[in-house]
Amino acid sequence: MARTAETPRSFQEIILRLQTYWASRGCAIMQPYDMEVGAGTFHPATTLRSLGSRPWAAAYVQPSRRPTDGRYGENPNRLQHYYQYQVLIKPSPPDLQDLYLGSLEAIGIDMEMHDIRFVEDDWESPTLGAWGLGWEVWCDGMEVSQFTYFQQVGGHDCHPVSGELTYGLERLAMYVLGIDHVMDMPFNDPQAPIALSYGDVFRQTEQEYSRWNFDVADTDMLLKHFEEAEAECNAILSQEAVDPKTGKRIVMAHPAYDQCIKASHLFNLLDARGVISVTERQAYIGRVRALARKCADAFVQTEAGGWVPDEVPA
Amino acid sequence: MRDRPESDPMPDLLIELFSEEIPARMQARAAADLKSRMTDGLVEAGLTYGGAASFHTPRRLCLAIEGLLTESPTLREERKGPRVDAPEKAIEGFLRGAGVAKEDLQVRDDKKGQVYVALIERPGRPAAEIVAEVLTSVIRNFPWPKSMRWGSGSLKWVRPLHSILCILSDESGAATVPIELDGLTATDRTHGHRFMAPGAFSVTGFEDYTTKLKRACVVLDAQERADHIWQDATNLAFAAGLEVVEDRGLLSEVAGLVEWPVVLMGDIDQEFLGLPPEVLQTSMKEHQKFFSVRNARTGRIEKFITVANRETADDGATILAGNQKVLAARLSDARFFWENDLRIARTAGMEDWVARLANVTFHNKLGSQAARIDRIAALARDIAPTVDADPALAEQAARVAKADLSSEMVYEFPELQGLMGRYYAEAAGLPDQVARAAEEHYSPLGPSDAVPSAPVSVAVALADKIDLLTGFWSIDEKPTGSKDPFALRRAALGVIRLVLANGLRVDLDRFFDAQILRHRLSDGAAADQALLDDLLGKIAHHGMSGAPVRALLDSVEDAPGWLAAVSEHDPELGADLLAFFHDRLKVHLRDEGIRHDVIDVAIAMPEKSDLALVVQRAEALSAFLRTEDGENLVQGFKRANNILTQAEDKDGVAYEFGADPKFAEDASETALFEALERVRPRIETAMAQEEFEAALSDLATLRAPIDAFFEAVQVNAENEIVRRNRLNLLSTIRTTCLAVADLTRLEG
């Protein structure tokens, strides 16, 4: 087994090592998607690119927001804004488990000393109309990643199948760095002239967003935005495939999907405000899922999604 | 099957399907399926075998078959075809079906004339060819509860399948069975432990395989892994003066998560030892798959046991430290819930929690949890007097029994429902009986679960289950076949066990009717709640047709519309539910060794909704049938009944006018007259007093005179007067017996 790398010293070093590792394994290192999402899976580099026949390999950090998890920065583990590290490779390579274990070594987890386990955990996203089979990966009893083979996304069967890895970065880093409270975690190098902790960077925003999410966000406005996002998504997808201005075939799967992401996040905000009853919840989730499905339908009609123009008879 | 020469060595077959981690809960079933599907397929193809065993680890399914035939036997078949002068098309069709050429056909004489006969010979095939075919089909059609695709392939397996080991071996060596499946080629190679010995190695047979696996840190046999875990765990605990809390389900799950079990014992931080032991146990088990280690003296859980999948240079110190840390984080969550919940229970009591259940849907056709609680509370109040419980306490207990569903702890750990209710009810200062009922009202759950006996608990437990059953009966959601999503069979069995274990004498149908009506009427906003409760209470105690119910209905002036529903109440629904209970009762009593036909007799008697009475009768009858007199009496009864029925059919009359002793010719006949005369009023009295056993023993005294009568007398005598008199005598036997029980339902 490979010699264990030196233990990292900061949150960002763990991120940098993951970036380097997956880059060296051939992934395109992408940047976070520039919208509010609940998880790295929502990034179009995962949701849309897991569809269609074209091969894909990407890795990226994705800031993720879960308004209901806000704890004003006081809970040692819970945050309304946190980071996920996401890897998506299509088709899933046969040695994906080994590649994944290599990434743990890269961030300083010594396989000779720890107990790594793949424990059944099937993944399902009702809002994305997606599901897959896989595991949560345990390191000494601690869940450090989700490992999923996508079977269906947006109601489409995945052919080929993508392998998806999701690391909860704060939790993983706290474990590797031996930190008990997330806010105490060194964000940059503790020896740096200006050493910053996670708390220095995020305590303020956790407080502000917790208050806004739970008590202040204007629910009427959020509801209106939800309806608008839904309407815009449908309007985009109802356009003809051929753009009348350029005469080119341009199916607008991504702009439509942006609206779907928006609707999903607005729903999360409404949920955190406690204005959605149990029965309504299902209905909202169903509405977002309907958008996700339409976006998936549209994406497979694009060239990136594997669409091939019919051969024009000579 | 052809004879096999002595020298022909019978090969052994070894199969290993090596994959990424198989969910622990699916492994045992998958290993069993691999064995049955493979052996069925082989035998069907003509390959019989000596013995077979299957094994499973997180990464492999294995099947070892001993003494397989080297090849399948050659089969010969003669198939008769069309006449030689049949149309060419018919002959061609026959050739196609039989797979032979025309020149290979024989011509034989038949009744129809000359016909073609095909001699078809299916030569035996080598074992390897058959194994390859069967295994390919087994893999392709494997019954995983959930399976998946991976990469670019189309094969489905529970998780990506990495390699297939498939060898046939005998004394002369091992040969790989050639199999190609979606890019996988069978070999004689496998891998060791993922971390401790990941290298590949070849094997030559099952023994070699298990030995090499063990050397490569894989214990193949799940039972061996479980035994090892249990032994090490109990030793570690014992050395610390403690004991492991037994949990077989967890043991087999953990044995399915590791190939090389290493048992480690760790400490629970002092600050968490104040949590209820059940909370510690559940949190450790559900989240971490830890065993709880208990101080036998105090009952407190003080340590945990975790099972790692590897050895390490520091003897697991790092692993244990990590696990301890994760546990501390989990338990601080649990403590947070516990303390929050306790504070609410102490200050606000349980009412707020109950009120919140108004927003929790129980079932979309049966309303909210809060509505359900209202119904259960009303019924518990009605049931209370019959189980010697205080009605007010029973109602109060029913109201708070499910309050804990709103607590944070139960939200996090649903399996702690009821138990947390007890803790919180105690904290809220509610009476002991109420707190106890909160914990016990879900019981009994499984067939071996303890049955509550405290009256208030019994009242609420019965009300809970009867409300559930009548509710689903009202909306026509009954269990069908293997489908019972709301566990209604379990609920009915729970009622049965509550009634029997506590010797309760209740007419269940009255509670059924009352609760069915409550389901119908509770949502009717117009219903006058006080009147409704009064009415349903009276139904629960006197039945739908009870005089007080009718009196009440008659007394209501300007009867509101909803009362019509009471008069229009369909008794069939309650009767159908009672029949469902009788079915469950049969299953329950059959497990206790009472024949189903005996139970049928008891159910056919009046007051069949009094289950304790039904069981008393079934048990008495069962005991009666085990006596010599009882068994013979039933035979005598059947003989009498058969002769009588035949005569009645033949003569077209019913012999039921009573026999006259003056036409008795034989002493045995006279004796039978006397015996019947003596016994009949006694039986009548006994039955009127519900003394079924006494009635049966009276019946038993008829055995000797009946036997003597049949011994000495021919019923169908020449003399028609004598014959008729005797038939009438048989009729008296019949009515006397049937007055006790419908013995015609007994089999044999």
CSV table of N, CA and C in Angstrom, one decimal, chain B residues 610-666:
chain,number,residue,atom,x,y,z
B,610,ASP,N,-67.1,-14.0,21.7
B,610,ASP,CA,-66.4,-14.1,22.9
B,610,ASP,C,-65.3,-15.1,22.8
B,611,LEU,N,-64.1,-14.5,22.4
B,611,LEU,CA,-63.0,-15.4,22.0
B,611,LEU,C,-62.5,-16.3,23.1
B,612,ALA,N,-62.6,-15.8,24.4
B,612,ALA,CA,-62.2,-16.6,25.5
B,612,ALA,C,-63.1,-17.9,25.6
B,613,LEU,N,-64.4,-17.6,25.4
B,613,LEU,CA,-65.3,-18.7,25.4
B,613,LEU,C,-65.0,-19.7,24.3
B,614,VAL,N,-64.8,-19.2,23.1
B,614,VAL,CA,-64.5,-20.0,21.9
B,614,VAL,C,-63.3,-20.9,22.2
B,615,VAL,N,-62.3,-20.3,22.8
B,615,VAL,CA,-61.1,-21.1,23.1
B,615,VAL,C,-61.3,-22.1,24.2
B,616,GLN,N,-62.1,-21.7,25.2
B,616,GLN,CA,-62.4,-22.6,26.3
B,616,GLN,C,-63.1,-23.9,25.7
B,617,ARG,N,-64.0,-23.6,24.8
B,617,ARG,CA,-64.7,-24.7,24.2
B,617,ARG,C,-63.8,-25.6,23.3
B,618,ALA,N,-63.0,-24.9,22.6
B,618,ALA,CA,-62.1,-25.7,21.7
B,618,ALA,C,-61.1,-26.5,22.5
B,619,GLU,N,-60.7,-25.9,23.6
B,619,GLU,CA,-59.7,-26.7,24.5
B,619,GLU,C,-60.4,-27.9,25.1
B,620,ALA,N,-61.7,-27.6,25.6
B,620,ALA,CA,-62.4,-28.7,26.2
B,620,ALA,C,-62.7,-29.8,25.2
B,621,LEU,N,-63.1,-29.4,24.0
B,621,LEU,CA,-63.4,-30.4,23.0
B,621,LEU,C,-62.2,-31.2,22.6
B,622,SER,N,-61.1,-30.4,22.5
B,622,SER,CA,-59.8,-31.1,22.2
B,622,SER,C,-59.4,-32.1,23.2
B,623,ALA,N,-59.6,-31.7,24.5
B,623,ALA,CA,-59.3,-32.7,25.6
B,623,ALA,C,-60.2,-33.9,25.5
B,624,PHE,N,-61.5,-33.6,25.3
B,624,PHE,CA,-62.5,-34.6,25.2
B,624,PHE,C,-62.1,-35.6,24.1
B,625,LEU,N,-61.7,-35.1,23.0
B,625,LEU,CA,-61.4,-36.0,21.8
B,625,LEU,C,-60.1,-36.9,22.1
B,626,ARG,N,-59.4,-36.4,23.1
B,626,ARG,CA,-58.2,-37.2,23.4
B,626,ARG,C,-58.5,-38.4,24.4
B,627,THR,N,-59.7,-38.3,25.0
B,627,THR,CA,-60.1,-39.4,25.8
B,627,THR,C,-60.7,-40.5,24.9
B,628,GLU,N,-60.7,-41.8,25.5
B,628,GLU,CA,-61.2,-42.9,24.7
B,628,GLU,C,-62.7,-42.8,24.5
B,629,ASP,N,-63.4,-42.4,25.6
B,629,ASP,CA,-64.8,-42.2,25.5
B,629,ASP,C,-65.2,-41.1,24.5
B,630,GLY,N,-64.4,-40.1,24.5
B,630,GLY,CA,-64.7,-38.9,23.6
B,630,GLY,C,-64.5,-39.4,22.2
B,631,GLU,N,-63.4,-39.9,21.9
B,631,GLU,CA,-63.1,-40.3,20.5
B,631,GLU,C,-64.2,-41.3,20.0
B,632,ASN,N,-64.5,-42.3,20.9
B,632,ASN,CA,-65.5,-43.3,20.4
B,632,ASN,C,-66.9,-42.7,20.3
B,633,LEU,N,-67.2,-41.8,21.2
B,633,LEU,CA,-68.5,-41.2,21.2
B,633,LEU,C,-68.7,-40.5,19.8
B,634,VAL,N,-67.7,-39.8,19.4
B,634,VAL,CA,-67.8,-39.1,18.1
B,634,VAL,C,-68.0,-40.1,17.0
B,635,GLN,N,-67.3,-41.2,17.1
B,635,GLN,CA,-67.4,-42.2,16.0
B,635,GLN,C,-68.9,-42.7,16.0
B,636,GLY,N,-69.4,-43.0,17.3
B,636,GLY,CA,-70.8,-43.4,17.4
B,636,GLY,C,-71.8,-42.4,16.9
B,637,PHE,N,-71.5,-41.2,17.2
B,637,PHE,CA,-72.4,-40.1,16.7
B,637,PHE,C,-72.4,-40.1,15.2
B,638,LYS,N,-71.2,-40.2,14.6
B,638,LYS,CA,-71.1,-40.2,13.1
B,638,LYS,C,-71.8,-41.3,12.5
B,639,ARG,N,-71.6,-42.5,13.1
B,639,ARG,CA,-72.3,-43.7,12.6
B,639,ARG,C,-73.8,-43.5,12.6
B,640,ALA,N,-74.3,-43.0,13.8
B,640,ALA,CA,-75.7,-42.7,13.9
B,640,ALA,C,-76.2,-41.7,12.9
B,641,ASN,N,-75.4,-40.7,12.7
B,641,ASN,CA,-75.7,-39.6,11.8
B,641,ASN,C,-75.8,-40.1,10.4
B,642,ASN,N,-74.8,-40.9,10.0
B,642,ASN,CA,-74.7,-41.4,8.6
B,642,ASN,C,-75.9,-42.3,8.3
B,643,ILE,N,-76.2,-43.2,9.2
B,643,ILE,CA,-77.3,-44.1,9.0
B,643,ILE,C,-78.6,-43.3,8.8
B,644,LEU,N,-78.7,-42.4,9.8
B,644,LEU,CA,-79.9,-41.6,9.8
B,644,LEU,C,-80.1,-40.8,8.5
B,645,THR,N,-79.0,-40.1,8.1
B,645,THR,CA,-79.0,-39.3,6.9
B,645,THR,C,-79.4,-40.1,5.7
B,646,GLN,N,-78.7,-41.2,5.6
B,646,GLN,CA,-79.0,-42.1,4.4
B,646,GLN,C,-80.5,-42.5,4.4
B,647,ALA,N,-81.0,-42.9,5.6
B,647,ALA,CA,-82.4,-43.3,5.6
B,647,ALA,C,-83.3,-42.2,5.3
B,648,GLU,N,-83.0,-41.0,5.8
B,648,GLU,CA,-83.8,-39.8,5.6
B,648,GLU,C,-83.9,-39.5,4.1
B,649,ASP,N,-82.7,-39.6,3.5
B,649,ASP,CA,-82.6,-39.3,2.1
B,649,ASP,C,-83.5,-40.3,1.3
B,650,LYS,N,-83.3,-41.5,1.7
B,650,LYS,CA,-84.0,-42.6,0.9
B,650,LYS,C,-85.5,-42.5,1.1
B,651,ASP,N,-85.9,-42.3,2.4
B,651,ASP,CA,-87.3,-42.3,2.7
B,651,ASP,C,-88.0,-40.9,2.5
B,652,GLY,N,-87.2,-40.0,2.3
B,652,GLY,CA,-87.7,-38.6,2.1
B,652,GLY,C,-88.5,-38.1,3.3
B,653,VAL,N,-88.1,-38.5,4.5
B,653,VAL,CA,-88.8,-38.0,5.7
B,653,VAL,C,-87.7,-37.6,6.7
B,654,ALA,N,-88.1,-36.8,7.7
B,654,ALA,CA,-87.1,-36.5,8.8
B,654,ALA,C,-87.6,-37.3,10.0
B,655,TYR,N,-86.7,-38.1,10.5
B,655,TYR,CA,-87.1,-38.8,11.7
B,655,TYR,C,-86.8,-38.0,12.9
B,656,GLU,N,-87.8,-37.2,13.3
B,656,GLU,CA,-87.5,-36.4,14.4
B,656,GLU,C,-88.7,-36.3,15.4
B,657,PHE,N,-89.5,-37.4,15.4
B,657,PHE,CA,-90.7,-37.4,16.3
B,657,PHE,C,-90.5,-38.0,17.6
B,658,GLY,N,-89.3,-38.4,17.9
B,658,GLY,CA,-89.0,-39.0,19.2
B,658,GLY,C,-89.3,-40.5,19.1
B,659,ALA,N,-88.5,-41.3,19.7
B,659,ALA,CA,-88.7,-42.7,19.7
B,659,ALA,C,-89.5,-43.1,20.9
B,660,ASP,N,-90.0,-44.3,20.8
B,660,ASP,CA,-90.9,-44.8,21.9
B,660,ASP,C,-90.2,-46.0,22.5
B,661,PRO,N,-89.9,-46.0,23.8
B,661,PRO,CA,-89.2,-47.2,24.4
B,661,PRO,C,-90.0,-48.5,24.3
B,662,LYS,N,-91.3,-48.3,24.1
B,662,LYS,CA,-92.1,-49.5,24.1
B,662,LYS,C,-91.9,-50.4,22.9
B,663,PHE,N,-91.3,-49.8,21.8
B,663,PHE,CA,-91.0,-50.6,20.7
B,663,PHE,C,-89.5,-51.2,20.7
B,664,ALA,N,-88.9,-50.9,21.9
B,664,ALA,CA,-87.5,-51.4,22.0
B,664,ALA,C,-87.6,-52.9,22.1
B,665,GLU,N,-86.7,-53.6,21.3
B,665,GLU,CA,-86.7,-55.1,21.3
B,665,GLU,C,-85.6,-55.6,22.1
B,666,ASP,N,-84.5,-54.9,22.1
B,666,ASP,CA,-83.2,-55.4,22.7
B,666,ASP,C,-82.9,-54.7,24.0
